[in-house]
Short mmCIF file of C-alpha atoms in Angstrom, two decimals:
data_model
loop_
_atom_site.label_atom_id
_atom_site.label_comp_id
_atom_site.label_asym_id
_atom_site.label_seq_id
_atom_site.Cartn_x
_atom_site.Cartn_y
_atom_site.Cartn_z
CA UNK A 7 11.04 8.30 35.00
CA UNK A 8 11.02 11.12 32.48
CA UNK A 9 10.19 9.72 29.04
CA UNK A 10 10.51 11.54 25.72
CA UNK A 11 8.34 10.28 22.84
CA UNK A 12 9.41 11.40 19.36
CA UNK A 13 6.78 10.61 16.74
CA UNK A 14 5.92 11.43 13.13
CA UNK A 15 2.18 11.24 13.87
CA UNK A 16 0.03 12.29 16.78
CA UNK A 17 -3.38 13.77 17.54
CA UNK A 18 -5.56 14.89 15.82
CA UNK A 19 -4.43 12.35 13.19
CA UNK A 20 -6.07 8.97 13.75
CA UNK A 21 -4.12 5.73 13.35
CA UNK A 22 -3.01 2.71 15.30
CA UNK A 23 0.31 4.42 16.03
CA UNK A 24 -1.43 7.45 17.53
CA UNK A 25 -3.69 5.20 19.61
CA UNK A 26 -0.65 3.28 20.83
CA UNK A 27 1.20 6.44 21.87
CA UNK A 28 -1.85 7.91 23.60
CA UNK A 29 -2.58 4.67 25.45
CA UNK A 30 0.99 4.23 26.70
CA UNK A 31 1.23 7.89 27.69
CA UNK A 32 -1.94 7.64 29.73
CA UNK A 33 -0.89 4.44 31.48
CA UNK A 34 2.68 5.60 32.12
CA UNK A 35 1.32 8.81 33.64
CA UNK A 36 -1.00 6.76 35.86
CA UNK A 37 2.08 4.81 36.98
CA UNK A 38 3.70 8.08 38.11
CA UNK A 39 6.03 8.79 35.19
CA UNK A 40 6.33 12.03 33.20
CA UNK A 41 5.85 11.71 29.43
CA UNK A 42 6.79 14.37 26.86
CA UNK A 43 5.55 14.20 23.26
CA UNK A 44 7.51 15.71 20.33
CA UNK A 45 5.32 15.65 17.22
CA UNK A 46 4.23 17.47 14.05
CA UNK A 47 1.72 20.31 14.24
CA UNK A 48 -1.65 20.27 12.47
CA UNK A 49 -3.60 23.23 11.08
CA UNK A 50 -6.24 24.68 13.42
CA UNK A 51 -5.45 22.18 16.16
CA UNK A 52 -4.55 23.27 19.67
CA UNK A 53 -3.43 20.81 22.32
CA UNK A 54 -5.48 20.36 25.45
CA UNK A 55 -2.86 18.14 27.11
CA UNK A 56 0.39 19.14 28.79
CA UNK A 57 3.93 18.31 27.73
CA UNK A 58 3.38 18.27 23.97
CA UNK A 59 5.97 20.04 21.79
CA UNK A 60 4.84 20.68 18.20
CA UNK A 61 7.16 21.04 15.21
CA UNK A 62 6.29 23.20 12.21
CA UNK A 63 4.87 20.87 9.55
CA UNK A 64 3.78 20.72 5.92
CA UNK A 65 0.95 18.64 4.38
CA UNK A 66 1.92 15.23 3.02
CA UNK A 67 1.68 15.14 -0.80
CA UNK A 68 0.15 11.63 -0.74
CA UNK A 69 -2.23 12.02 2.23
CA UNK A 70 -3.75 15.45 2.93
CA UNK A 71 -4.83 14.39 6.44
CA UNK A 72 -1.20 13.77 7.41
CA UNK A 73 1.51 16.35 8.06
CA UNK A 74 5.28 16.03 7.84
CA UNK A 75 7.38 17.65 10.53
CA UNK A 76 10.20 19.99 9.61
CA UNK A 77 12.94 18.81 12.01
CA UNK A 78 13.89 22.29 13.23
CA UNK A 79 12.67 23.58 16.60
CA UNK A 80 14.33 26.75 17.93
CA UNK A 81 15.54 26.21 21.47
CA UNK A 82 14.97 22.45 21.40
CA UNK A 83 18.45 21.73 22.75
CA UNK A 84 17.72 23.82 25.84
CA UNK A 85 14.34 22.12 26.28
CA UNK A 86 15.91 18.66 26.13
CA UNK A 87 18.59 19.66 28.66
CA UNK A 88 15.96 21.13 30.98
CA UNK A 89 13.70 18.07 30.82
CA UNK A 90 16.57 15.71 31.79
CA UNK A 91 14.89 12.74 30.11
CA UNK A 92 15.76 9.25 31.30
CA UNK A 93 14.51 7.46 28.18
CA UNK A 94 13.95 8.53 24.59
CA UNK A 95 11.41 6.38 22.78
CA UNK A 96 10.99 7.01 19.06
CA UNK A 97 7.97 5.75 17.15
CA UNK A 98 9.45 5.56 13.64
CA UNK A 99 12.90 5.66 12.02
CA UNK A 100 12.10 8.74 9.95
CA UNK A 101 12.04 12.50 10.60
CA UNK A 102 11.19 12.67 14.30
CA UNK A 103 13.01 9.40 14.89
CA UNK A 104 16.19 11.04 13.62
CA UNK A 105 15.61 13.96 16.01
CA UNK A 106 15.23 11.55 18.92
CA UNK A 107 18.35 9.63 17.87
CA UNK A 108 20.38 12.87 17.75
CA UNK A 109 19.52 13.85 21.31
CA UNK A 110 19.85 10.32 22.69
CA UNK A 111 23.42 10.23 21.37
CA UNK A 112 24.23 13.77 22.45
CA UNK A 113 23.12 13.27 26.04
CA UNK A 114 23.81 9.54 26.43
CA UNK A 115 20.15 8.67 26.93
CA UNK A 116 18.92 5.09 26.32
CA UNK A 117 17.08 4.94 23.00
CA UNK A 118 14.10 2.67 22.25
CA UNK A 119 12.21 2.35 18.98
CA UNK A 120 8.81 0.78 18.50
CA UNK A 121 8.67 -0.78 15.04
CA UNK A 122 5.00 -0.04 14.43
CA UNK A 123 4.65 -0.54 10.68
CA UNK A 124 5.81 -2.70 7.80
CA UNK A 125 7.39 0.33 6.16
CA UNK A 126 8.43 -1.72 3.13
CA UNK A 127 4.73 -2.41 2.45
CA UNK A 128 3.95 1.30 1.98
CA UNK A 129 6.09 1.94 -1.09
CA UNK A 130 2.98 2.15 -3.30
CA UNK A 131 2.94 5.80 -2.20
CA UNK A 132 6.18 6.24 -4.16
CA UNK A 133 5.28 6.96 -7.81
CA UNK A 134 8.39 5.35 -9.37
CA UNK A 135 10.94 2.57 -8.78
CA UNK A 136 8.90 0.83 -6.10
CA UNK A 137 11.14 -2.26 -5.93
CA UNK A 138 14.15 -0.06 -5.30
CA UNK A 139 12.20 1.99 -2.77
CA UNK A 140 11.26 -1.19 -0.92
CA UNK A 141 14.87 -2.35 -0.72
CA UNK A 142 16.10 1.07 0.42
CA UNK A 143 13.33 1.30 3.03
CA UNK A 144 14.23 -2.08 4.51
CA UNK A 145 17.94 -1.23 4.68
CA UNK A 146 17.32 2.20 6.15
CA UNK A 147 14.83 1.12 8.83
CA UNK A 148 17.03 -1.85 9.80
CA UNK A 149 20.08 0.39 10.09
CA UNK A 150 18.15 2.81 12.28
CA UNK A 151 17.02 0.00 14.59
CA UNK A 152 20.64 -1.11 14.95
CA UNK A 153 21.51 2.38 16.23
CA UNK A 154 19.00 2.01 19.07
CA UNK A 155 19.52 0.29 22.40
CA UNK A 156 16.33 -1.75 22.18
CA UNK A 157 13.57 -2.49 19.67
CA UNK A 158 9.93 -3.00 20.67
CA UNK A 159 7.55 -4.77 18.29
CA UNK A 160 3.81 -5.34 18.70
CA UNK A 161 3.81 -9.00 17.62
CA UNK A 162 5.96 -12.11 17.28
CA UNK A 163 5.42 -12.01 13.51
CA UNK A 164 7.10 -8.62 13.25
CA UNK A 165 9.97 -9.76 15.47
CA UNK A 166 10.69 -12.59 13.04
CA UNK A 167 10.38 -10.31 10.01
CA UNK A 168 12.82 -7.67 11.24
CA UNK A 169 15.28 -10.36 12.32
CA UNK A 170 15.26 -11.37 8.65
CA UNK A 171 16.04 -7.70 7.88
CA UNK A 172 19.25 -8.17 9.94
CA UNK A 173 18.20 -6.16 12.98
CA UNK A 174 20.63 -7.42 15.63
CA UNK A 175 19.65 -5.37 18.68
CA UNK A 176 17.55 -6.85 21.52
CA UNK A 177 13.86 -7.06 20.60
CA UNK A 178 10.87 -7.32 22.95
CA UNK A 179 7.26 -8.00 21.97
CA UNK A 180 4.94 -5.51 23.72
CA UNK A 181 1.57 -5.08 22.01
CA UNK A 182 -0.47 -1.96 22.55
CA UNK A 183 -2.89 -2.80 25.34
CA UNK A 184 -6.58 -2.09 25.57
CA UNK A 185 -7.93 0.42 28.14
CA UNK A 186 -10.68 -1.94 29.22
CA UNK A 187 -12.30 0.57 31.59
CA UNK A 188 -13.16 2.74 28.56
CA UNK A 189 -15.26 -0.08 27.11
CA UNK A 190 -17.66 -0.11 30.04
CA UNK A 191 -21.13 1.44 29.83
CA UNK A 192 -21.15 1.77 26.04
CA UNK A 193 -24.25 2.52 23.98
CA UNK A 194 -24.92 -0.61 21.93
CA UNK A 195 -27.62 1.19 19.90
CA UNK A 196 -25.40 4.05 18.72
CA UNK A 197 -25.12 2.98 15.06
CA UNK A 198 -28.85 2.39 14.65
CA UNK A 199 -29.64 5.67 16.41
CA UNK A 200 -27.36 7.61 14.03
CA UNK A 201 -27.73 5.71 10.74
CA UNK A 202 -30.54 4.09 8.79
CA UNK A 203 -29.85 0.46 9.70
CA UNK A 204 -32.84 -1.90 9.89
CA UNK A 205 -33.34 -3.47 13.31
CA UNK A 206 -33.06 -7.01 11.94
CA UNK A 207 -29.75 -6.43 10.12
CA UNK A 208 -26.49 -7.89 11.33
CA UNK A 209 -23.78 -5.21 11.37
CA UNK A 210 -20.31 -6.04 10.04
CA UNK A 211 -17.70 -3.52 11.15
CA UNK A 212 -14.32 -2.38 9.84
CA UNK A 213 -12.25 0.23 11.69
CA UNK A 214 -9.05 1.64 10.21
CA UNK A 215 -7.71 3.89 7.47
CA UNK A 216 -9.23 4.05 3.99
CA UNK A 217 -5.92 3.30 2.30
CA UNK A 218 -4.63 0.79 -0.19
CA UNK A 219 -2.79 -1.34 2.36
CA UNK A 220 -6.05 -2.11 4.21
CA UNK A 221 -7.28 -4.20 1.24
CA UNK A 222 -10.73 -2.62 1.35
CA UNK A 223 -11.82 -3.40 -2.25
CA UNK A 224 -11.50 -7.09 -1.29
CA UNK A 225 -13.65 -6.48 1.80
CA UNK A 226 -16.36 -4.59 -0.07
CA UNK A 227 -16.54 -7.18 -2.86
CA UNK A 228 -16.74 -9.91 -0.22
CA UNK A 229 -19.58 -8.06 1.47
CA UNK A 230 -21.54 -7.96 -1.79
CA UNK A 231 -21.37 -11.77 -1.89
CA UNK A 232 -22.24 -12.03 1.83
CA UNK A 233 -25.33 -9.88 1.27
CA UNK A 234 -26.46 -12.14 -1.56
CA UNK A 235 -26.51 -15.03 0.93
CA UNK A 236 -27.67 -13.09 4.00
CA UNK A 237 -29.62 -10.04 2.79
CA UNK A 238 -30.17 -8.58 6.27
CA UNK A 239 -26.61 -7.34 6.69
CA UNK A 240 -24.96 -3.93 6.75
CA UNK A 241 -21.26 -3.09 6.43
CA UNK A 242 -19.99 -0.12 8.45
CA UNK A 243 -16.60 1.40 7.64
CA UNK A 244 -15.46 3.64 10.48
CA UNK A 245 -12.49 5.36 8.96
CA UNK A 246 -11.27 8.15 6.77
CA UNK A 247 -8.51 8.30 4.20
CA UNK A 248 -7.53 9.06 0.62
CA UNK A 249 -9.49 6.13 -0.90
CA UNK A 250 -12.92 7.24 0.34
CA UNK A 251 -14.22 8.52 -3.02
CA UNK A 252 -12.83 5.47 -4.86
CA UNK A 253 -14.43 3.06 -2.41
CA UNK A 254 -17.79 4.80 -2.55
CA UNK A 255 -17.63 4.55 -6.34
CA UNK A 256 -16.85 0.83 -6.05
CA UNK A 257 -19.90 0.33 -3.82
CA UNK A 258 -22.10 2.10 -6.38
CA UNK A 259 -20.73 -0.02 -9.22
CA UNK A 260 -21.46 -3.18 -7.21
CA UNK A 261 -25.04 -2.09 -6.62
CA UNK A 262 -24.51 -1.44 -2.91
CA UNK A 263 -26.46 1.54 -1.61
CA UNK A 264 -25.64 4.05 1.12
CA UNK A 265 -27.69 1.98 3.55
CA UNK A 266 -25.84 -1.22 2.61
CA UNK A 267 -22.34 0.22 3.19
CA UNK A 268 -22.05 3.10 5.64
CA UNK A 269 -19.02 5.38 5.80
CA UNK A 270 -18.97 7.07 9.21
CA UNK A 271 -15.67 8.91 8.81
CA UNK A 272 -13.20 9.03 11.70
CA UNK A 273 -14.76 9.18 15.17
CA UNK A 274 -13.35 10.07 18.61
CA UNK A 275 -12.44 7.08 20.73
CA UNK A 276 -15.37 7.54 23.10
CA UNK A 277 -17.79 7.24 20.18
CA UNK A 278 -15.76 4.47 18.58
CA UNK A 279 -16.36 2.34 21.68
CA UNK A 280 -20.12 2.77 21.09
CA UNK A 281 -19.60 1.75 17.45
CA UNK A 282 -17.79 -1.44 18.46
CA UNK A 283 -20.58 -2.34 20.90
CA UNK A 284 -23.22 -1.61 18.22
CA UNK A 285 -21.78 -4.14 15.76
CA UNK A 286 -22.20 -7.91 15.52
CA UNK A 287 -18.97 -8.98 13.81
CA UNK A 288 -15.58 -7.42 13.08
CA UNK A 289 -14.26 -8.02 9.55
CA UNK A 290 -10.68 -7.29 8.51
CA UNK A 291 -8.79 -7.93 5.27
CA UNK A 292 -5.55 -5.96 5.77
CA UNK A 293 -2.32 -7.72 4.81
CA UNK A 294 0.17 -5.25 6.31
CA UNK A 295 -0.55 -5.07 10.04
CA UNK A 296 2.09 -5.18 12.73
CA UNK A 297 -0.51 -5.83 15.42
CA UNK A 298 -3.99 -5.00 14.24
CA UNK A 299 -4.87 -2.96 17.33
CA UNK A 300 -8.44 -2.48 16.12
CA UNK A 301 -8.86 -6.27 16.22
CA UNK A 302 -8.19 -6.40 19.95
CA UNK A 303 -10.34 -3.31 20.51
CA UNK A 304 -13.18 -5.15 18.80
CA UNK A 305 -12.62 -8.12 21.09
CA UNK A 306 -12.86 -5.82 24.11
CA UNK A 307 -16.42 -5.12 22.96
CA UNK A 308 -17.07 -8.85 22.63
CA UNK A 309 -16.94 -8.95 18.83
CA UNK A 310 -15.87 -12.16 17.14
CA UNK A 311 -13.43 -11.51 14.28
CA UNK A 312 -13.20 -12.81 10.73
CA UNK A 313 -9.90 -11.70 9.21
CA UNK A 314 -7.50 -12.53 6.43
CA UNK A 315 -4.53 -14.43 7.84
CA UNK A 316 -1.60 -11.99 7.81
CA UNK A 317 1.34 -10.88 9.92
CA UNK A 318 0.31 -9.18 13.12
CA UNK A 319 -3.34 -10.16 12.88
CA UNK A 320 -2.66 -13.88 13.27
CA UNK A 321 -0.86 -13.07 16.52
CA UNK A 322 -4.02 -11.42 17.85
CA UNK A 323 -6.63 -13.95 16.66
CA UNK A 324 -6.63 -17.58 17.80
CA UNK A 325 -8.22 -19.24 14.79
CA UNK A 326 -11.38 -21.07 15.79
CA UNK A 327 -11.22 -19.78 19.36
CA UNK A 328 -12.01 -16.05 19.32
CA UNK A 329 -12.27 -15.57 15.56
CA UNK A 330 -11.77 -17.12 12.16
CA UNK A 331 -8.70 -16.60 9.96
CA UNK A 332 -8.86 -17.22 6.22
CA UNK A 333 -6.57 -17.01 3.24
CA UNK A 334 -6.94 -14.02 0.96
CA UNK A 335 -9.57 -15.98 -0.90
CA UNK A 336 -12.94 -14.35 -1.54
CA UNK A 337 -15.05 -17.50 -1.28
CA UNK A 338 -13.28 -18.70 1.87
CA UNK A 339 -13.68 -15.31 3.56
CA UNK A 340 -17.37 -15.06 2.60
CA UNK A 341 -18.04 -18.59 3.84
CA UNK A 342 -16.39 -17.83 7.20
CA UNK A 343 -18.46 -14.68 7.75
CA UNK A 344 -21.71 -16.42 6.82
CA UNK A 345 -20.93 -19.38 9.08
CA UNK A 346 -20.31 -17.16 12.12
CA UNK A 347 -23.48 -15.15 11.46
CA UNK A 348 -25.82 -18.15 11.15
CA UNK A 349 -24.30 -20.54 13.73
CA UNK A 350 -25.42 -19.12 17.08
CA UNK A 351 -23.45 -21.63 19.18
CA UNK A 352 -20.25 -20.82 17.30
CA UNK A 353 -20.94 -17.08 17.53
CA UNK A 354 -21.49 -17.23 21.30
CA UNK A 355 -18.33 -19.29 21.82
CA UNK A 356 -16.21 -16.85 19.78
CA UNK A 357 -17.77 -13.88 21.58
CA UNK A 358 -16.98 -15.23 25.06
CA UNK A 359 -13.41 -16.05 24.09
CA UNK A 360 -12.99 -12.58 22.52
CA UNK A 361 -13.78 -11.00 25.89
CA UNK A 362 -11.24 -13.25 27.60
CA UNK A 363 -8.54 -12.44 25.02
CA UNK A 364 -9.07 -8.70 25.57
CA UNK A 365 -8.71 -9.11 29.34
CA UNK A 366 -5.25 -10.60 28.76
CA UNK A 367 -4.31 -7.53 26.70
CA UNK A 368 -5.08 -4.74 29.16
CA UNK A 369 -3.22 -1.47 28.64
CA UNK A 370 -1.97 -1.49 32.22
CA UNK A 371 -0.35 -4.91 31.80
CA UNK A 372 1.42 -3.77 28.65
CA UNK A 373 2.54 -0.51 30.28
CA UNK A 374 4.05 -2.47 33.17
CA UNK A 375 6.05 -4.52 30.65
CA UNK A 376 7.30 -1.31 29.05
CA UNK A 377 8.16 0.15 32.45
CA UNK A 378 10.21 -2.97 33.25
CA UNK A 379 12.09 -2.60 29.95
CA UNK A 380 12.84 1.09 30.61
CA UNK A 381 14.12 0.26 34.11
CA UNK A 382 16.42 -2.43 32.75
CA UNK A 383 17.88 -0.06 30.14
CA UNK A 384 18.50 2.60 32.76
CA UNK A 385 20.22 0.10 35.05
CA UNK A 386 22.43 -1.06 32.17
CA UNK A 387 23.35 2.53 31.29
CA UNK A 388 24.23 3.37 34.90
CA UNK A 389 26.29 0.16 35.22
CA UNK A 390 28.26 0.94 32.05
CA UNK A 391 28.82 4.54 33.14
CA UNK A 392 30.09 3.48 36.57
CA UNK A 393 32.32 0.82 35.04
CA UNK A 394 33.81 3.42 32.69
CA UNK A 395 34.51 5.72 35.66
CA UNK A 396 36.15 2.87 37.58
CA UNK A 397 38.40 2.04 34.62
CA UNK A 398 39.27 5.72 34.23
CA UNK A 399 40.34 5.85 37.89
CA UNK A 400 42.91 3.11 37.24
CA UNK A 401 44.71 5.55 34.94
CA UNK A 402 44.44 8.46 37.32
CA UNK A 403 41.52 10.14 35.46
#
C-alpha cells in the first residue's frame, strides 16, 4: 500500500503524536508499505529520511518550539497524482488535516483520522472566550471526523468521549505500540552518570511536555511532600516546553534544589530509553491524555506507574496490577508513591506486570491492526466503485 500521512507536527518537534507517527511509519515500512509524510518545516532542520514533504511554516505564537504549516505547496497536486496513494491518514482535523481531506475527496481516496488529542482541553491557549472556544472546537473536530471514512482512537475512553461529541463514523481503538526491540541493552546508569544523583536515591520520572495540561505543578508539589517522607528521592522531568521557567521557579519557592528536581530537556529516543531504565518509578499527573504513550514506554522498561486516574491513562494502567491510579488528590497520590517505594513485594509485582503489559502493546501488533483496517477500507472502496460501474452499465453508461 501507498500511505499518505498529513500531520500538523513532526520531527524535530517532540510529542506523543510525533512518536506515534514515527512508530507507525517504521512498522508499516517494515511490513512492505510505502509511507509519505506531509508536515510543517522547522528552522535549521533537514530531513535524513525519505518521502517527507515539508510545508512552509511560521512559529506558533503560544509555543515557540512548534510551527504552523501554511497550507500552500506549489506542485502538490502533481505530487499527489504521481504518488497514487491508496490511503490518506490525517493526524489532526486542523491545517494539514484539511489538506489531506481535500485530496482524499478530489481523488476518491479512503480517509482515516487518528483522534490523538482532547482538543477541547487545550483552549487555555486561547486568551479570550475559552468556553466558546471549547464548544467551537468540539463541533469543528466532530464535523471533521464525520467527513472521514474511519476514525482511529488510542483508547476506549476517547472512543466513548467522541461518541458523546456525535461522531457517527466507524471508530477503531488502535493504541500506539511500543518498539520493544529498542528497549533492549539500555544503560540503566545513564541518569547517575550524567547528573548529580546520589546512589541511594530512588528516581521518580516524568516524561512529556512542560505545558499546563500535564498538571506539573501538582506533580512537583506532591514530590515535595514525598521527599519529606522519603528524603532519598529525586524527581527527573525529561521534557521541554513553555512552562520550564515557571516550574523551575516553583521548585525554588518550595525549597527544592537543582539536585532534587532535575530538568533534562528533550532527549532523542535512544537516550530516552536509557532514562527510562535509569529510573525506579514513573509518575504522571496529566488529566488530558488520549493514551499516555509515555506510560506504556515506561512499562517497557519495567517501571511501575503511579498516575492520576484520567481518560487515556486509565486504559493503559491496570490499577493494582502494573501501577496505581489515584484521584487528583495530593495526599492520595503521595501515599501511593510512598507505598510503592517502600513495599518491595508490591514494587516487584508491579514491575513484572508492567513488562507483561508492554509485551501486549508491541508496535508490530498495533501496525498489523492498522494494516487490517487499511485493507478493509480499500476493499470497501473498490466494491463501491465496481457496484457504481455495474449500475451505470444498466443505463448504457
